[in-house]
Short mmCIF file of C-alpha atoms in Angstrom, two decimals:
data_model
loop_
_atom_site.label_atom_id
_atom_site.label_comp_id
_atom_site.label_asym_id
_atom_site.label_seq_id
_atom_site.Cartn_x
_atom_site.Cartn_y
_atom_site.Cartn_z
CA MET Z 1 65.70 181.07 98.83
CA LYS Z 2 66.08 182.96 95.59
CA ARG Z 3 69.75 183.25 94.64
CA PRO Z 4 71.16 186.78 93.99
CA LEU Z 5 72.14 186.10 90.40
CA PRO Z 6 73.32 188.77 87.95
CA PRO Z 7 71.33 189.44 84.74
CA LEU Z 8 71.75 186.11 82.98
CA SER Z 9 71.07 187.66 79.59
CA GLY Z 10 74.41 189.50 79.89
CA LEU Z 11 76.53 186.39 80.48
CA PRO Z 12 76.83 185.35 76.80
CA ALA Z 13 78.16 188.82 75.94
CA PHE Z 14 80.59 188.68 78.88
CA GLU Z 15 81.83 185.18 77.97
CA ALA Z 16 82.32 186.04 74.28
CA ALA Z 17 84.14 189.31 75.06
CA ALA Z 18 86.36 187.59 77.63
CA ARG Z 19 87.21 184.77 75.24
CA LEU Z 20 87.81 187.00 72.21
CA GLY Z 21 89.30 189.99 74.08
CA ASN Z 22 87.26 192.41 72.00
CA PHE Z 23 83.72 193.82 72.23
CA THR Z 24 83.40 194.23 68.47
CA ARG Z 25 84.34 190.62 67.72
CA ALA Z 26 82.01 189.44 70.49
CA ALA Z 27 79.17 191.45 68.90
CA GLU Z 28 79.89 189.89 65.50
CA GLU Z 29 79.84 186.37 66.97
CA LEU Z 30 76.57 186.99 68.82
CA HIS Z 31 75.01 188.82 65.83
CA VAL Z 32 74.28 191.95 67.88
CA THR Z 33 75.67 195.49 67.88
CA HIS Z 34 78.81 196.69 69.65
CA GLY Z 35 76.55 198.87 71.81
CA ALA Z 36 74.46 195.88 72.89
CA VAL Z 37 77.56 194.08 74.15
CA SER Z 38 78.81 197.19 75.93
CA ARG Z 39 75.43 197.74 77.64
CA ALA Z 40 75.14 194.09 78.72
CA ILE Z 41 78.60 194.14 80.32
CA ALA Z 42 77.97 197.54 81.93
CA GLN Z 43 74.77 196.18 83.51
CA LEU Z 44 76.70 193.20 84.85
CA GLU Z 45 79.39 195.43 86.34
CA GLN Z 46 76.77 197.71 87.88
CA ARG Z 47 74.82 194.79 89.35
CA LEU Z 48 77.95 193.09 90.72
CA ALA Z 49 79.56 196.40 91.77
CA VAL Z 50 82.90 195.36 90.27
CA LYS Z 51 84.87 196.03 87.12
CA LEU Z 52 85.08 192.94 84.91
CA PHE Z 53 87.27 194.29 82.12
CA LYS Z 54 90.25 196.54 81.70
CA ARG Z 55 89.65 198.67 78.60
CA HIS Z 56 92.62 199.09 76.26
CA ALA Z 57 92.93 200.87 72.91
CA ARG Z 58 92.21 197.85 70.69
CA HIS Z 59 91.22 195.12 73.12
CA VAL Z 60 89.96 194.34 76.59
CA SER Z 61 91.35 192.09 79.31
CA LEU Z 62 89.80 190.61 82.42
CA THR Z 63 90.20 191.98 85.90
CA LEU Z 64 90.67 189.52 88.77
CA ALA Z 65 86.91 189.68 89.40
CA GLY Z 66 86.31 189.04 85.70
CA GLN Z 67 88.59 186.00 85.80
CA HIS Z 68 86.58 184.55 88.70
CA LEU Z 69 83.30 185.17 86.88
CA LEU Z 70 84.62 183.65 83.66
CA LYS Z 71 85.64 180.49 85.49
CA GLY Z 72 82.13 180.07 86.88
CA THR Z 73 80.53 181.05 83.58
CA ASP Z 74 82.58 178.53 81.61
CA LYS Z 75 81.60 175.76 84.02
CA ALA Z 76 77.92 176.73 83.90
CA PHE Z 77 77.91 176.92 80.09
CA LEU Z 78 79.61 173.52 79.81
CA GLU Z 79 77.05 171.94 82.13
CA LEU Z 80 74.20 173.60 80.25
CA GLU Z 81 75.61 172.43 76.93
CA ALA Z 82 75.88 168.87 78.28
CA ALA Z 83 72.30 169.03 79.60
CA LEU Z 84 70.99 170.26 76.26
CA GLU Z 85 72.92 167.57 74.39
CA ASN Z 86 71.54 164.92 76.70
CA MET Z 87 68.04 166.28 76.27
CA HIS Z 88 68.43 166.21 72.49
CA ARG Z 89 69.85 162.69 72.60
CA GLN Z 90 66.94 161.50 74.72
CA SER Z 91 64.48 163.10 72.32
CA VAL Z 92 65.87 161.29 69.29
CA VAL Z 93 66.66 157.92 70.86
CA SER Z 94 64.00 155.36 70.03
CA PRO Z 95 61.61 155.12 72.98
CA THR Z 96 61.18 151.69 74.50
CA LEU Z 97 57.75 150.66 75.71
CA THR Z 98 57.53 147.87 78.27
CA VAL Z 99 54.40 145.82 77.60
CA SER Z 100 53.07 142.86 79.58
CA CYS Z 101 50.78 140.50 77.64
CA GLU Z 102 49.17 137.15 78.31
CA PRO Z 103 51.33 134.39 76.76
CA THR Z 104 48.82 132.88 74.32
CA LEU Z 105 47.55 136.31 73.27
CA ALA Z 106 51.13 137.46 72.71
CA MET Z 107 52.07 134.37 70.71
CA ARG Z 108 48.97 134.03 68.55
CA TRP Z 109 47.87 137.64 68.00
CA LEU Z 110 50.25 140.37 69.16
CA MET Z 111 53.64 139.08 68.00
CA PRO Z 112 52.53 138.39 64.39
CA ARG Z 113 51.58 142.09 64.19
CA LEU Z 114 54.65 143.67 65.78
CA GLY Z 115 56.54 143.54 62.49
CA GLU Z 116 53.89 145.82 60.98
CA LEU Z 117 54.25 148.18 63.95
CA ARG Z 118 58.01 148.40 63.37
CA ARG Z 119 57.44 149.27 59.71
CA GLU Z 120 54.84 151.90 60.59
CA ASP Z 121 56.66 153.37 63.59
CA PRO Z 122 60.34 152.30 63.47
CA GLU Z 123 61.30 154.57 66.38
CA LEU Z 124 58.94 152.81 68.81
CA HIS Z 125 60.43 149.70 70.36
CA VAL Z 126 58.32 147.25 72.37
CA ASP Z 127 59.93 145.29 75.19
CA LEU Z 128 57.44 142.42 75.48
CA HIS Z 129 56.95 140.45 78.69
CA THR Z 130 54.43 137.66 79.22
CA ALA Z 131 52.30 137.16 82.31
CA GLU Z 132 48.69 136.44 83.19
CA GLY Z 133 46.11 137.88 85.52
CA PRO Z 134 46.32 141.00 87.70
CA ILE Z 135 49.50 143.07 87.47
CA ASP Z 136 51.21 145.73 89.55
CA LEU Z 137 52.48 148.02 86.78
CA ARG Z 138 54.40 150.30 89.11
CA ASP Z 139 56.13 147.49 90.96
CA LEU Z 140 57.21 145.81 87.71
CA ASN Z 141 58.09 149.13 86.02
CA CYS Z 142 55.75 148.24 83.16
CA ASP Z 143 54.10 150.84 80.91
CA LEU Z 144 51.12 148.86 79.66
CA ALA Z 145 49.45 145.50 80.17
CA ILE Z 146 47.17 143.62 77.77
CA ARG Z 147 44.83 141.24 79.52
CA ARG Z 148 41.76 139.06 79.19
CA LEU Z 149 39.81 140.69 81.98
CA ASP Z 150 38.66 137.56 83.83
CA PHE Z 151 39.56 139.11 87.19
CA PRO Z 152 38.09 142.09 89.09
CA ARG Z 153 38.49 145.36 87.23
CA PRO Z 154 41.28 147.33 88.98
CA ASN Z 155 40.10 150.62 90.48
CA ASP Z 156 43.55 152.20 90.80
CA LEU Z 157 44.51 151.72 87.14
CA HIS Z 158 43.25 153.01 83.80
CA VAL Z 159 41.47 150.30 81.80
CA VAL Z 160 40.55 150.68 78.11
CA THR Z 161 38.62 148.01 76.21
CA LEU Z 162 40.31 146.50 73.17
CA CYS Z 163 37.47 144.18 72.16
CA PRO Z 164 34.80 141.90 73.60
CA GLU Z 165 35.62 138.22 73.66
CA TYR Z 166 33.77 135.83 71.39
CA ALA Z 167 34.34 132.11 71.74
CA GLY Z 168 33.22 128.87 70.14
CA PRO Z 169 34.36 125.41 69.02
CA VAL Z 170 37.15 125.49 66.41
CA CYS Z 171 38.76 122.70 64.45
CA HIS Z 172 40.58 121.96 61.20
CA PRO Z 173 38.25 121.86 58.17
CA GLN Z 174 39.20 118.25 57.38
CA CYS Z 175 38.67 117.29 60.99
CA TRP Z 176 35.12 118.63 60.89
CA SER Z 177 34.37 116.93 57.58
CA GLY Z 178 35.38 113.63 59.20
CA VAL Z 179 32.93 113.98 62.11
CA LEU Z 180 30.01 111.60 61.63
CA GLY Z 181 26.96 113.66 60.71
CA ARG Z 182 28.91 116.79 61.62
CA ASP Z 183 27.59 116.28 65.12
CA LEU Z 184 29.71 118.19 67.67
CA SER Z 185 29.01 115.50 70.26
CA ARG Z 186 30.90 113.03 68.10
CA ALA Z 187 33.99 115.24 67.85
CA ARG Z 188 36.93 114.85 70.23
CA TRP Z 189 36.73 117.74 72.69
CA LEU Z 190 40.05 119.30 73.62
CA HIS Z 191 40.28 120.75 77.12
CA SER Z 192 42.79 123.02 78.83
CA ARG Z 193 43.66 122.84 82.52
CA THR Z 194 44.17 126.61 82.52
CA ARG Z 195 40.60 127.17 81.26
CA PRO Z 196 38.79 124.07 82.50
CA ASN Z 197 35.31 125.61 82.15
CA ALA Z 198 35.67 126.81 78.56
CA TRP Z 199 33.31 124.22 77.08
CA ALA Z 200 30.71 124.66 79.84
CA GLN Z 201 30.79 128.43 79.42
CA TRP Z 202 30.33 128.12 75.67
CA ARG Z 203 27.38 125.73 76.06
CA GLN Z 204 25.74 128.19 78.44
CA ALA Z 205 26.40 131.19 76.16
CA SER Z 206 25.17 129.35 73.05
CA GLY Z 207 22.22 127.64 74.69
CA THR Z 208 23.25 124.22 73.36
CA ALA Z 209 23.22 120.85 75.13
CA TYR Z 210 26.06 119.04 73.39
CA LYS Z 211 27.92 116.44 75.45
CA ALA Z 212 31.29 114.96 74.61
CA VAL Z 213 31.85 111.27 74.05
CA ASP Z 214 35.61 111.64 73.44
CA GLU Z 215 37.85 114.08 75.30
CA GLN Z 216 41.53 115.03 75.57
CA HIS Z 217 43.14 117.29 78.19
CA TYR Z 218 46.20 119.55 77.84
CA ASP Z 219 48.13 121.64 80.34
CA HIS Z 220 47.74 124.98 78.62
CA PHE Z 221 45.17 126.69 76.43
CA PHE Z 222 47.74 127.23 73.70
CA PHE Z 223 48.22 123.47 73.33
CA THR Z 224 44.50 122.89 72.74
CA LEU Z 225 44.52 125.43 69.90
CA GLN Z 226 47.63 123.93 68.32
CA ALA Z 227 46.12 120.46 68.67
CA ALA Z 228 43.02 121.67 66.84
CA ILE Z 229 45.18 123.01 64.00
CA ASP Z 230 46.96 119.65 63.89
CA GLN Z 231 43.60 117.85 63.45
CA LEU Z 232 43.66 116.22 66.88
CA GLY Z 233 40.20 117.42 67.83
CA THR Z 234 37.98 120.43 68.50
CA ALA Z 235 38.89 123.14 70.99
CA ILE Z 236 37.13 126.19 72.35
CA GLY Z 237 38.81 129.11 70.63
CA SER Z 238 38.34 132.73 71.55
CA LEU Z 239 38.94 135.81 69.48
CA PRO Z 240 41.53 137.21 69.04
CA LEU Z 241 43.50 134.00 69.72
CA VAL Z 242 42.17 132.18 66.65
CA TYR Z 243 41.32 135.14 64.43
CA ASP Z 244 44.26 134.68 62.05
CA ASP Z 245 43.68 130.92 61.88
CA LEU Z 246 40.05 131.47 60.90
CA GLN Z 247 41.00 134.03 58.25
CA GLU Z 248 43.61 131.66 56.76
CA ASN Z 249 41.25 128.65 56.98
CA ARG Z 250 43.62 126.77 59.26
CA LEU Z 251 40.62 126.52 61.58
CA ILE Z 252 36.90 126.87 61.18
CA ALA Z 253 34.21 127.73 63.71
CA PRO Z 254 31.48 125.30 62.61
CA CYS Z 255 29.00 126.40 65.26
CA GLY Z 256 29.81 130.08 65.15
CA MET Z 257 30.95 132.12 68.14
CA HIS Z 258 29.15 133.75 71.01
CA GLU Z 259 30.04 136.65 73.28
CA THR Z 260 31.35 135.50 76.64
CA GLY Z 261 30.87 138.73 78.58
CA ILE Z 262 34.64 139.04 79.07
CA GLU Z 263 36.77 141.75 77.47
CA TYR Z 264 40.34 142.07 76.28
CA VAL Z 265 41.71 145.31 77.70
CA MET Z 266 44.71 147.63 77.94
CA ILE Z 267 45.75 148.58 81.48
CA SER Z 268 48.00 151.53 82.32
CA ALA Z 269 49.01 153.33 85.50
CA THR Z 270 48.28 156.75 83.98
CA PRO Z 271 45.87 157.96 81.28
CA LEU Z 272 47.05 156.84 77.86
CA ASP Z 273 47.25 160.37 76.47
CA GLU Z 274 49.74 161.50 79.14
CA ALA Z 275 52.60 159.50 77.62
CA PRO Z 276 53.17 159.92 73.86
CA GLN Z 277 54.78 156.51 73.29
CA ILE Z 278 51.99 154.72 75.19
CA GLN Z 279 49.39 156.68 73.22
CA ARG Z 280 51.05 155.76 69.93
CA PHE Z 281 51.11 152.07 70.81
CA ALA Z 282 47.58 152.09 72.22
CA THR Z 283 46.20 153.76 69.08
CA TRP Z 284 47.92 151.20 66.89
CA LEU Z 285 46.67 148.38 69.13
CA GLN Z 286 43.08 149.61 68.87
CA GLN Z 287 43.40 149.71 65.09
CA GLN Z 288 44.60 146.12 65.08
CA ALA Z 289 41.75 145.06 67.35
CA ALA Z 290 39.03 146.78 65.30
CA PRO Z 291 38.24 143.68 63.17
CA LEU Z 292 37.64 141.66 66.35
CA TRP Z 293 34.44 143.61 66.94
CA ARG Z 294 32.98 142.36 63.65
CA ILE Z 295 31.85 138.89 64.58
CA GLU Z 296 30.19 138.41 61.16
CA GLN Z 297 33.69 137.83 59.77
CA VAL Z 298 33.92 134.58 61.72
CA ASN Z 299 32.83 131.61 59.65
CA GLY Z 300 30.06 129.39 60.90
CA GLU Z 301 28.70 126.05 59.72
CA GLN Z 302 30.86 124.63 56.92
CA GLU Z 303 29.14 122.89 54.06
#
């Protein structure tokens, strides 16, 4: 039910006059005329059907009814002031964005770029968590997830493509120069138990019939990439996981890379533009991912 409140616009005039004991001084504090204060208080008294002030020659004093109203008004103003202060504090406190990202993607691509994000947007803080596969954003109280979409596209979430995945054999330049005849079949193939079909998928995508004569298996995809950097063999690397290594010549892609049909995506519970901090991070993330669409930047056969 609607509460029978008095004209709220008159309460500041009442509070100032009650505190200062003078209509003229209240008008000066509120930057209005003496008449405006008098009219506001008169409207309050008419609406409440009580006298709030006793008028004296040079000042005013509160009636018993006025004292009761002032007590409630003071409490309401204090609570409103606290609410406004809290609102202001929340508006200036650096927002924290909770982001879930696949471990290898976080380690090899996202984390090296977060320093640039802090320089560009120092008020946006990212609370980074690592996990793989499908995610329940609401259950985990997570704002955004970054995933390699190798699972069914969720229908109840908002999914935005970051980049298509390209993949191909990668190795250290010296490692490739040491391969007899630069024949990929003679290289040591590095496998990951978390992506056991990576080599088979690349052969299918590239239309090649290479077969390994020397192989090494690791528990996690990250280890195969690090082993390739350390000249222990040739791994299947996918963009963006090896993008920086290719740019810095820590790795080469001697056979080029081919699109796998899988995408890297951002997943959110609500549209990105409904939350300013998510939108800011998503826009920055898309800018960082833009070079990953330009596959011509990836080096191919090394002479």
